[in-house]
mmCIF file of C-alpha atoms (C1' of nucleotides) in Angstrom:
data_model
loop_
_atom_site.group_PDB
_atom_site.id
_atom_site.type_symbol
_atom_site.label_atom_id
_atom_site.label_comp_id
_atom_site.label_asym_id
_atom_site.label_seq_id
_atom_site.Cartn_x
_atom_site.Cartn_y
_atom_site.Cartn_z
ATOM 1 C CA MET J 1 246.603 105.451 31.631
ATOM 2 C CA GLN J 2 246.192 104.817 28.094
ATOM 3 C CA ILE J 3 250.305 105.061 27.385
ATOM 4 C CA PRO J 4 251.236 103.043 24.401
ATOM 5 C CA GLU J 5 254.656 101.489 23.218
ATOM 6 C CA GLY J 6 255.664 103.983 21.077
ATOM 7 C CA VAL J 7 256.431 106.718 23.327
ATOM 8 C CA VAL J 8 259.730 104.418 24.394
ATOM 9 C CA GLY J 9 262.861 106.319 22.694
ATOM 10 C CA GLN J 10 260.590 109.782 21.626
ATOM 11 C CA THR J 11 262.904 113.002 22.380
ATOM 12 C CA ILE J 12 261.028 115.409 25.088
ATOM 13 C CA TYR J 13 260.964 118.711 24.176
ATOM 14 C CA ALA J 14 258.925 120.801 25.843
ATOM 15 C CA VAL J 15 257.438 121.084 28.636
ATOM 16 C CA ARG J 16 254.860 123.118 29.345
ATOM 17 C CA ARG J 17 250.796 124.000 32.250
ATOM 18 C CA ARG J 18 247.971 124.106 31.055
ATOM 19 C CA ALA J 19 245.092 124.775 34.003
ATOM 20 C CA LYS J 20 246.831 122.526 36.246
ATOM 21 C CA TYR J 21 247.962 119.807 33.644
ATOM 22 C CA VAL J 22 251.684 119.371 32.862
ATOM 23 C CA LEU J 23 251.994 118.636 29.132
ATOM 24 C CA ILE J 24 255.403 117.169 28.493
ATOM 25 C CA GLU J 25 255.592 116.631 24.528
ATOM 26 C CA LEU J 26 256.439 114.405 22.773
ATOM 27 C CA ASP J 27 257.930 113.927 18.513
ATOM 28 C CA THR J 28 254.516 112.554 17.663
ATOM 29 C CA GLY J 29 252.895 113.494 20.751
ATOM 30 C CA CYS J 30 252.045 114.821 24.953
ATOM 31 C CA LEU J 31 251.815 112.776 28.130
ATOM 32 C CA ILE J 32 249.234 115.390 29.769
ATOM 33 C CA LEU J 33 249.572 114.552 33.684
ATOM 34 C CA HIS J 34 247.102 116.322 36.185
ATOM 35 C CA LEU J 35 249.049 115.577 39.668
ATOM 36 C CA GLY J 36 244.918 115.419 42.244
ATOM 37 C CA MET J 37 245.838 116.186 45.356
ATOM 38 C CA SER J 38 249.258 115.014 46.833
ATOM 39 C CA GLY J 39 250.674 113.824 43.236
ATOM 40 C CA HIS J 40 254.277 114.517 42.945
ATOM 41 C CA ILE J 41 257.500 114.448 40.304
ATOM 42 C CA SER J 42 260.956 113.598 41.620
ATOM 43 C CA ILE J 43 264.283 112.294 39.620
ATOM 44 C CA VAL J 44 265.968 109.828 40.946
ATOM 45 C CA ASN J 45 268.533 107.424 40.073
ATOM 46 C CA GLN J 46 268.191 104.422 37.966
ATOM 47 C CA GLY J 47 268.342 101.525 41.239
ATOM 48 C CA GLU J 48 266.157 103.640 43.716
ATOM 49 C CA SER J 49 263.880 101.260 44.997
ATOM 50 C CA ILE J 50 260.385 101.479 44.834
ATOM 51 C CA GLY J 51 257.949 102.811 47.126
ATOM 52 C CA VAL J 52 254.337 101.962 47.687
ATOM 53 C CA HIS J 53 253.013 105.679 46.369
ATOM 54 C CA ASP J 54 254.779 105.383 42.811
ATOM 55 C CA HIS J 55 253.122 104.307 40.020
ATOM 56 C CA VAL J 56 254.974 105.420 36.573
ATOM 57 C CA ASP J 57 258.603 106.104 35.332
ATOM 58 C CA PHE J 58 260.284 107.134 32.850
ATOM 59 C CA VAL J 59 264.532 105.931 31.985
ATOM 60 C CA LEU J 60 265.121 109.134 31.002
ATOM 61 C CA ASP J 61 268.870 108.781 28.330
ATOM 62 C CA HIS J 62 270.704 109.492 30.406
ATOM 63 C CA GLY J 63 269.982 106.930 33.341
ATOM 64 C CA LEU J 64 268.233 109.160 35.728
ATOM 65 C CA ILE J 65 264.013 108.477 35.835
ATOM 66 C CA PHE J 66 261.614 110.959 35.834
ATOM 67 C CA ARG J 67 259.451 109.574 38.503
ATOM 68 C CA LEU J 68 255.210 110.088 38.997
ATOM 69 C CA THR J 69 254.704 109.815 43.399
ATOM 70 C CA ASP J 70 250.860 109.950 43.644
ATOM 71 C CA PRO J 71 249.329 108.476 47.686
ATOM 72 C CA ARG J 72 245.764 109.453 46.866
ATOM 73 C CA ARG J 73 245.766 108.954 43.411
ATOM 74 C CA PHE J 74 243.644 111.429 42.286
ATOM 75 C CA GLY J 75 246.267 112.226 39.691
ATOM 76 C CA SER J 76 245.603 110.839 35.662
ATOM 77 C CA LEU J 77 247.861 110.116 33.203
ATOM 78 C CA HIS J 78 246.914 110.945 29.194
ATOM 79 C CA TRP J 79 248.724 110.255 26.245
ATOM 80 C CA GLN J 80 247.399 112.539 23.069
ATOM 81 C CA PRO J 81 248.612 112.905 19.518
ATOM 82 C CA HIS J 82 249.078 116.730 18.013
ATOM 83 C CA PRO J 83 248.049 118.217 18.842
ATOM 84 C CA ALA J 84 247.574 118.397 23.275
ATOM 85 C CA GLU J 85 244.311 120.749 22.914
ATOM 86 C CA SER J 86 242.585 118.530 21.711
ATOM 87 C CA HIS J 87 241.996 115.440 24.580
ATOM 88 C CA TRP J 88 238.608 116.126 26.075
ATOM 89 C CA LEU J 89 240.480 116.839 29.174
ATOM 90 C CA LEU J 90 241.658 120.189 27.726
ATOM 91 C CA ALA J 91 239.962 121.166 24.998
ATOM 92 C CA ASP J 92 236.794 122.490 26.751
ATOM 93 C CA LEU J 93 238.688 124.805 29.692
ATOM 94 C CA GLY J 94 238.200 128.007 30.604
ATOM 95 C CA VAL J 95 240.655 130.715 30.070
ATOM 96 C CA GLU J 96 244.088 131.093 33.104
ATOM 97 C CA PRO J 97 243.443 133.154 36.047
ATOM 98 C CA LEU J 98 246.793 135.045 35.346
ATOM 99 C CA SER J 99 245.972 135.879 31.449
ATOM 100 C CA ASP J 100 244.337 139.551 30.398
ATOM 101 C CA ALA J 101 241.578 136.996 29.184
ATOM 102 C CA PHE J 102 240.553 136.397 32.645
ATOM 103 C CA SER J 103 239.136 140.618 32.852
ATOM 104 C CA ALA J 104 236.392 141.990 34.945
ATOM 105 C CA ALA J 105 234.557 142.473 31.686
ATOM 106 C CA TYR J 106 235.154 138.491 30.837
ATOM 107 C CA LEU J 107 233.738 137.119 34.277
ATOM 108 C CA ILE J 108 230.367 139.236 34.725
ATOM 109 C CA ASP J 109 230.197 138.070 30.913
ATOM 110 C CA GLN J 110 230.148 134.386 32.573
ATOM 111 C CA CYS J 111 228.503 135.402 35.495
ATOM 112 C CA ARG J 112 225.240 137.087 33.458
ATOM 113 C CA GLY J 113 221.783 134.990 34.705
ATOM 114 C CA ARG J 114 223.470 132.636 36.487
ATOM 115 C CA LYS J 115 222.393 130.878 39.981
ATOM 116 C CA VAL J 116 224.821 129.579 40.748
ATOM 117 C CA ALA J 117 226.887 130.043 43.191
ATOM 118 C CA ILE J 118 229.447 132.407 42.997
ATOM 119 C CA LYS J 119 232.013 130.145 44.668
ATOM 120 C CA ASN J 120 230.698 126.869 42.183
ATOM 121 C CA ARG J 121 231.401 129.826 39.133
ATOM 122 C CA ILE J 122 234.880 130.510 39.746
ATOM 123 C CA MET J 123 235.672 127.108 40.403
ATOM 124 C CA ASP J 124 234.192 125.655 37.587
ATOM 125 C CA ALA J 125 236.920 124.866 35.190
ATOM 126 C CA LYS J 126 234.611 125.955 32.347
ATOM 127 C CA VAL J 127 235.271 129.045 33.422
ATOM 128 C CA VAL J 128 239.019 129.578 34.181
ATOM 129 C CA VAL J 129 241.144 127.037 35.633
ATOM 130 C CA GLY J 130 243.309 127.168 38.886
ATOM 131 C CA VAL J 131 241.269 128.848 41.277
ATOM 132 C CA GLY J 132 240.212 125.581 44.044
ATOM 133 C CA ASN J 133 238.823 125.277 46.669
ATOM 134 C CA ILE J 134 241.458 127.239 48.976
ATOM 135 C CA TYR J 135 241.527 130.193 46.805
ATOM 136 C CA ALA J 136 238.399 130.966 46.526
ATOM 137 C CA ASN J 137 237.799 131.061 49.736
ATOM 138 C CA GLU J 138 240.643 133.381 49.650
ATOM 139 C CA ALA J 139 239.691 135.208 46.080
ATOM 140 C CA LEU J 140 235.901 136.028 47.937
ATOM 141 C CA PHE J 141 236.880 136.901 51.534
ATOM 142 C CA ARG J 142 239.128 140.162 49.505
ATOM 143 C CA ALA J 143 236.317 140.474 47.185
ATOM 144 C CA GLY J 144 233.618 141.042 49.879
ATOM 145 C CA ILE J 145 231.985 138.750 48.267
ATOM 146 C CA ARG J 146 230.032 136.006 50.018
ATOM 147 C CA PRO J 147 230.451 132.664 48.859
ATOM 148 C CA ARG J 148 226.735 131.487 48.446
ATOM 149 C CA ARG J 149 225.632 134.856 46.911
ATOM 150 C CA ALA J 150 223.790 133.618 42.371
ATOM 151 C CA ALA J 151 226.544 134.308 40.368
ATOM 152 C CA GLY J 152 224.063 136.937 38.465
ATOM 153 C CA ARG J 153 223.880 138.549 40.493
ATOM 154 C CA VAL J 154 227.247 140.102 41.796
ATOM 155 C CA ARG J 155 227.699 143.588 41.914
ATOM 156 C CA ARG J 156 229.880 144.522 38.251
ATOM 157 C CA ASP J 157 232.012 146.277 40.370
ATOM 158 C CA LEU J 158 232.602 143.022 43.148
ATOM 159 C CA ILE J 159 232.747 141.408 39.800
ATOM 160 C CA ALA J 160 235.598 143.605 38.818
ATOM 161 C CA ARG J 161 237.127 143.153 42.742
ATOM 162 C CA LEU J 162 236.933 139.776 42.975
ATOM 163 C CA VAL J 163 238.544 139.108 38.933
ATOM 164 C CA ASP J 164 241.097 141.414 40.685
ATOM 165 C CA ALA J 165 241.273 139.347 44.082
ATOM 166 C CA ILE J 166 241.554 135.619 41.966
ATOM 167 C CA LYS J 167 244.764 137.207 40.418
ATOM 168 C CA GLU J 168 245.994 138.139 43.592
ATOM 169 C CA THR J 169 245.906 134.928 45.759
ATOM 170 C CA LEU J 170 247.320 133.097 43.240
ATOM 171 C CA GLU J 171 250.073 135.389 42.491
ATOM 172 C CA ARG J 172 251.239 135.420 45.835
ATOM 173 C CA ALA J 173 250.266 131.938 46.598
ATOM 174 C CA ILE J 174 253.263 130.942 43.953
ATOM 175 C CA ASP J 175 255.206 133.600 45.450
ATOM 176 C CA LYS J 176 255.273 132.023 48.851
ATOM 177 C CA GLY J 177 255.490 127.527 46.930
ATOM 178 C CA GLY J 178 251.399 127.286 47.724
ATOM 179 C CA THR J 179 249.866 126.263 49.512
ATOM 180 C CA THR J 180 250.420 123.586 52.427
ATOM 181 C CA ILE J 181 247.570 121.814 54.522
ATOM 182 C CA ASN J 182 248.895 117.926 55.168
ATOM 183 C CA ASP J 183 252.058 116.843 52.681
ATOM 184 C CA PHE J 184 251.820 118.807 49.628
ATOM 185 C CA ALA J 185 255.331 119.860 48.612
ATOM 186 C CA ALA J 186 256.865 122.102 45.332
ATOM 187 C CA THR J 187 259.312 121.202 42.920
ATOM 188 C CA ASP J 188 261.806 121.513 45.234
ATOM 189 C CA GLY J 189 260.380 118.957 48.158
ATOM 190 C CA LYS J 190 260.246 121.800 50.423
ATOM 191 C CA PRO J 191 256.930 122.584 51.596
ATOM 192 C CA GLY J 192 254.243 126.041 50.642
ATOM 193 C CA TYR J 193 254.131 128.851 52.912
ATOM 194 C CA PHE J 194 250.668 130.477 51.599
ATOM 195 C CA SER J 195 249.075 128.648 54.611
ATOM 196 C CA GLN J 196 250.710 131.297 56.945
ATOM 197 C CA GLU J 197 248.177 133.796 55.121
ATOM 198 C CA LEU J 198 245.461 132.234 54.972
ATOM 199 C CA SER J 199 242.422 134.648 55.812
ATOM 200 C CA VAL J 200 239.579 132.241 56.112
ATOM 201 C CA TYR J 201 239.967 129.248 55.178
ATOM 202 C CA GLY J 202 240.319 126.136 57.690
ATOM 203 C CA ARG J 203 239.708 130.032 60.851
ATOM 204 C CA ALA J 204 235.491 128.339 60.591
ATOM 205 C CA GLY J 205 235.257 129.809 64.394
ATOM 206 C CA GLU J 206 238.168 131.734 64.449
ATOM 207 C CA PRO J 207 237.797 135.900 64.489
ATOM 208 C CA CYS J 208 237.867 137.571 61.229
ATOM 209 C CA LEU J 209 241.463 139.246 60.893
ATOM 210 C CA VAL J 210 239.313 142.620 59.360
ATOM 211 C CA CYS J 211 236.626 142.529 61.745
ATOM 212 C CA SER J 212 237.543 139.886 64.436
ATOM 213 C CA SER J 213 233.541 138.488 63.917
ATOM 214 C CA ASN J 214 233.785 135.423 63.829
ATOM 215 C CA LEU J 215 233.823 133.277 60.960
ATOM 216 C CA LYS J 216 230.933 130.923 59.657
ATOM 217 C CA GLU J 217 231.532 127.605 57.896
ATOM 218 C CA ILE J 218 228.675 126.620 55.642
ATOM 219 C CA ARG J 219 229.775 123.497 52.987
ATOM 220 C CA LEU J 220 229.073 124.433 48.657
ATOM 221 C CA GLY J 221 229.787 121.718 46.853
ATOM 222 C CA GLY J 222 230.465 118.975 48.972
ATOM 223 C CA ARG J 223 233.807 121.678 49.581
ATOM 224 C CA SER J 224 234.293 123.527 52.494
ATOM 225 C CA THR J 225 233.415 127.111 52.410
ATOM 226 C CA VAL J 226 235.028 129.231 54.901
ATOM 227 C CA TYR J 227 233.765 133.203 55.236
ATOM 228 C CA CYS J 228 232.896 136.124 57.873
ATOM 229 C CA PRO J 229 229.400 137.397 57.533
ATOM 230 C CA SER J 230 229.459 140.910 57.949
ATOM 231 C CA CYS J 231 232.945 141.904 55.464
ATOM 232 C CA GLN J 232 231.427 139.967 52.988
ATOM 233 C CA ALA J 233 227.886 141.076 51.956
ATOM 234 C "C1'" DA K 1 220.575 123.527 29.496
ATOM 235 C "C1'" DT K 2 221.908 124.355 34.154
ATOM 236 C "C1'" DA K 3 222.835 122.769 38.830
ATOM 237 C "C1'" DG K 4 223.498 119.968 42.722
ATOM 238 C "C1'" DT K 5 225.889 115.525 44.714
ATOM 239 C "C1'" DC K 6 228.540 112.092 44.526
ATOM 240 C "C1'" DA K 7 232.548 108.838 43.803
ATOM 241 C "C1'" DC K 8 236.947 108.220 43.650
ATOM 242 C "C1'" DC K 9 241.907 107.687 47.597
ATOM 243 C "C1'" DT K 10 244.657 107.585 51.221
ATOM 244 C "C1'" DG K 11 246.917 109.445 54.605
ATOM 245 C "C1'" DA K 12 245.806 112.790 59.334
ATOM 246 C "C1'" DG K 13 243.543 113.438 62.723
ATOM 247 C "C1'" DC K 14 240.456 112.521 66.149
ATOM 248 C "C1'" DG K 15 238.052 109.710 69.609
ATOM 249 C "C1'" DC K 16 237.502 105.396 72.522
ATOM 250 C "C1'" DT W 1 248.439 101.492 71.908
ATOM 251 C "C1'" DG W 2 245.348 100.884 68.101
ATOM 252 C "C1'" DC W 3 241.592 101.010 66.364
ATOM 253 C "C1'" DG W 4 237.849 102.713 63.394
ATOM 254 C "C1'" DC W 5 235.942 106.859 61.673
ATOM 255 C "C1'" DT W 6 235.521 111.439 59.776
ATOM 256 C "C1'" DC W 7 237.807 113.817 56.794
ATOM 257 C "C1'" DA W 8 240.312 116.682 52.660
ATOM 258 C "C1'" DG W 9 240.298 117.837 47.534
ATOM 259 C "C1'" DG W 10 239.915 117.719 42.089
ATOM 260 C "C1'" DT W 11 237.500 116.829 38.573
ATOM 261 C "C1'" DG W 12 233.969 112.959 35.764
ATOM 262 C "C1'" DA W 13 229.876 111.703 36.036
ATOM 263 C "C1'" DC W 14 225.879 110.893 36.745
ATOM 264 C "C1'" DT W 15 220.929 112.886 38.255
ATOM 265 C "C1'" DA W 16 216.559 116.145 38.542
#
DNA sequence: ATAGTCACCTGAGCGC
DNA sequence: TGCGCTCAGGTGACTA
């Protein structure tokens, strides 16, 4: 976390997003912020007591404080002179999942000849960003694809379905305010309600909502992976 | 080059 | 009640 003294006094003129990074544009460069698993931003009054997990305060000129809190410290904060996209964290990122660039043709091309599991492929930020473990599980269920199947051996029509499933899953989750598992909260401090709509994640051993088969759990890339052995080929 | 594993960190949840 | 163990996850670093 190397933030130069020079940011003091600069104007915030835009706040953008790329992948899971928040980009705060200042005069000469950009603050690149990742909230990790458990981080959040809050705007508090000056004099507000500092909690054990509060790590950074930016004092704004109207007296309010832009505060970064991150209990598990998986987040990060970086500085990059313009343009932000030249930062090494952003330079090699894949396409945005809700953009037109994330198409069936694109993902088919990205999977061609790959032996890595399809789940790992769609979670690879060099391919497509924003697909975390929960949404990867859900999207693969929606598309009817077994998570461990080699990316290069998934039928083209199923990959096309997967692209749609990823978009639908993410859009639905955003609509519901995100997915609260333990302590996640949206920008307004409220929990996200997509967790109530999870079909497979966190439901290992329970019946599939479609066919009632027992949902199976495996580990892929060190992450919990749940699927229906009957619905997902 | 590609694929697989590990570490980071802390709170929650569990068994004893 | 309280201790100690395990687990969760995004992502970069490392190994094979």
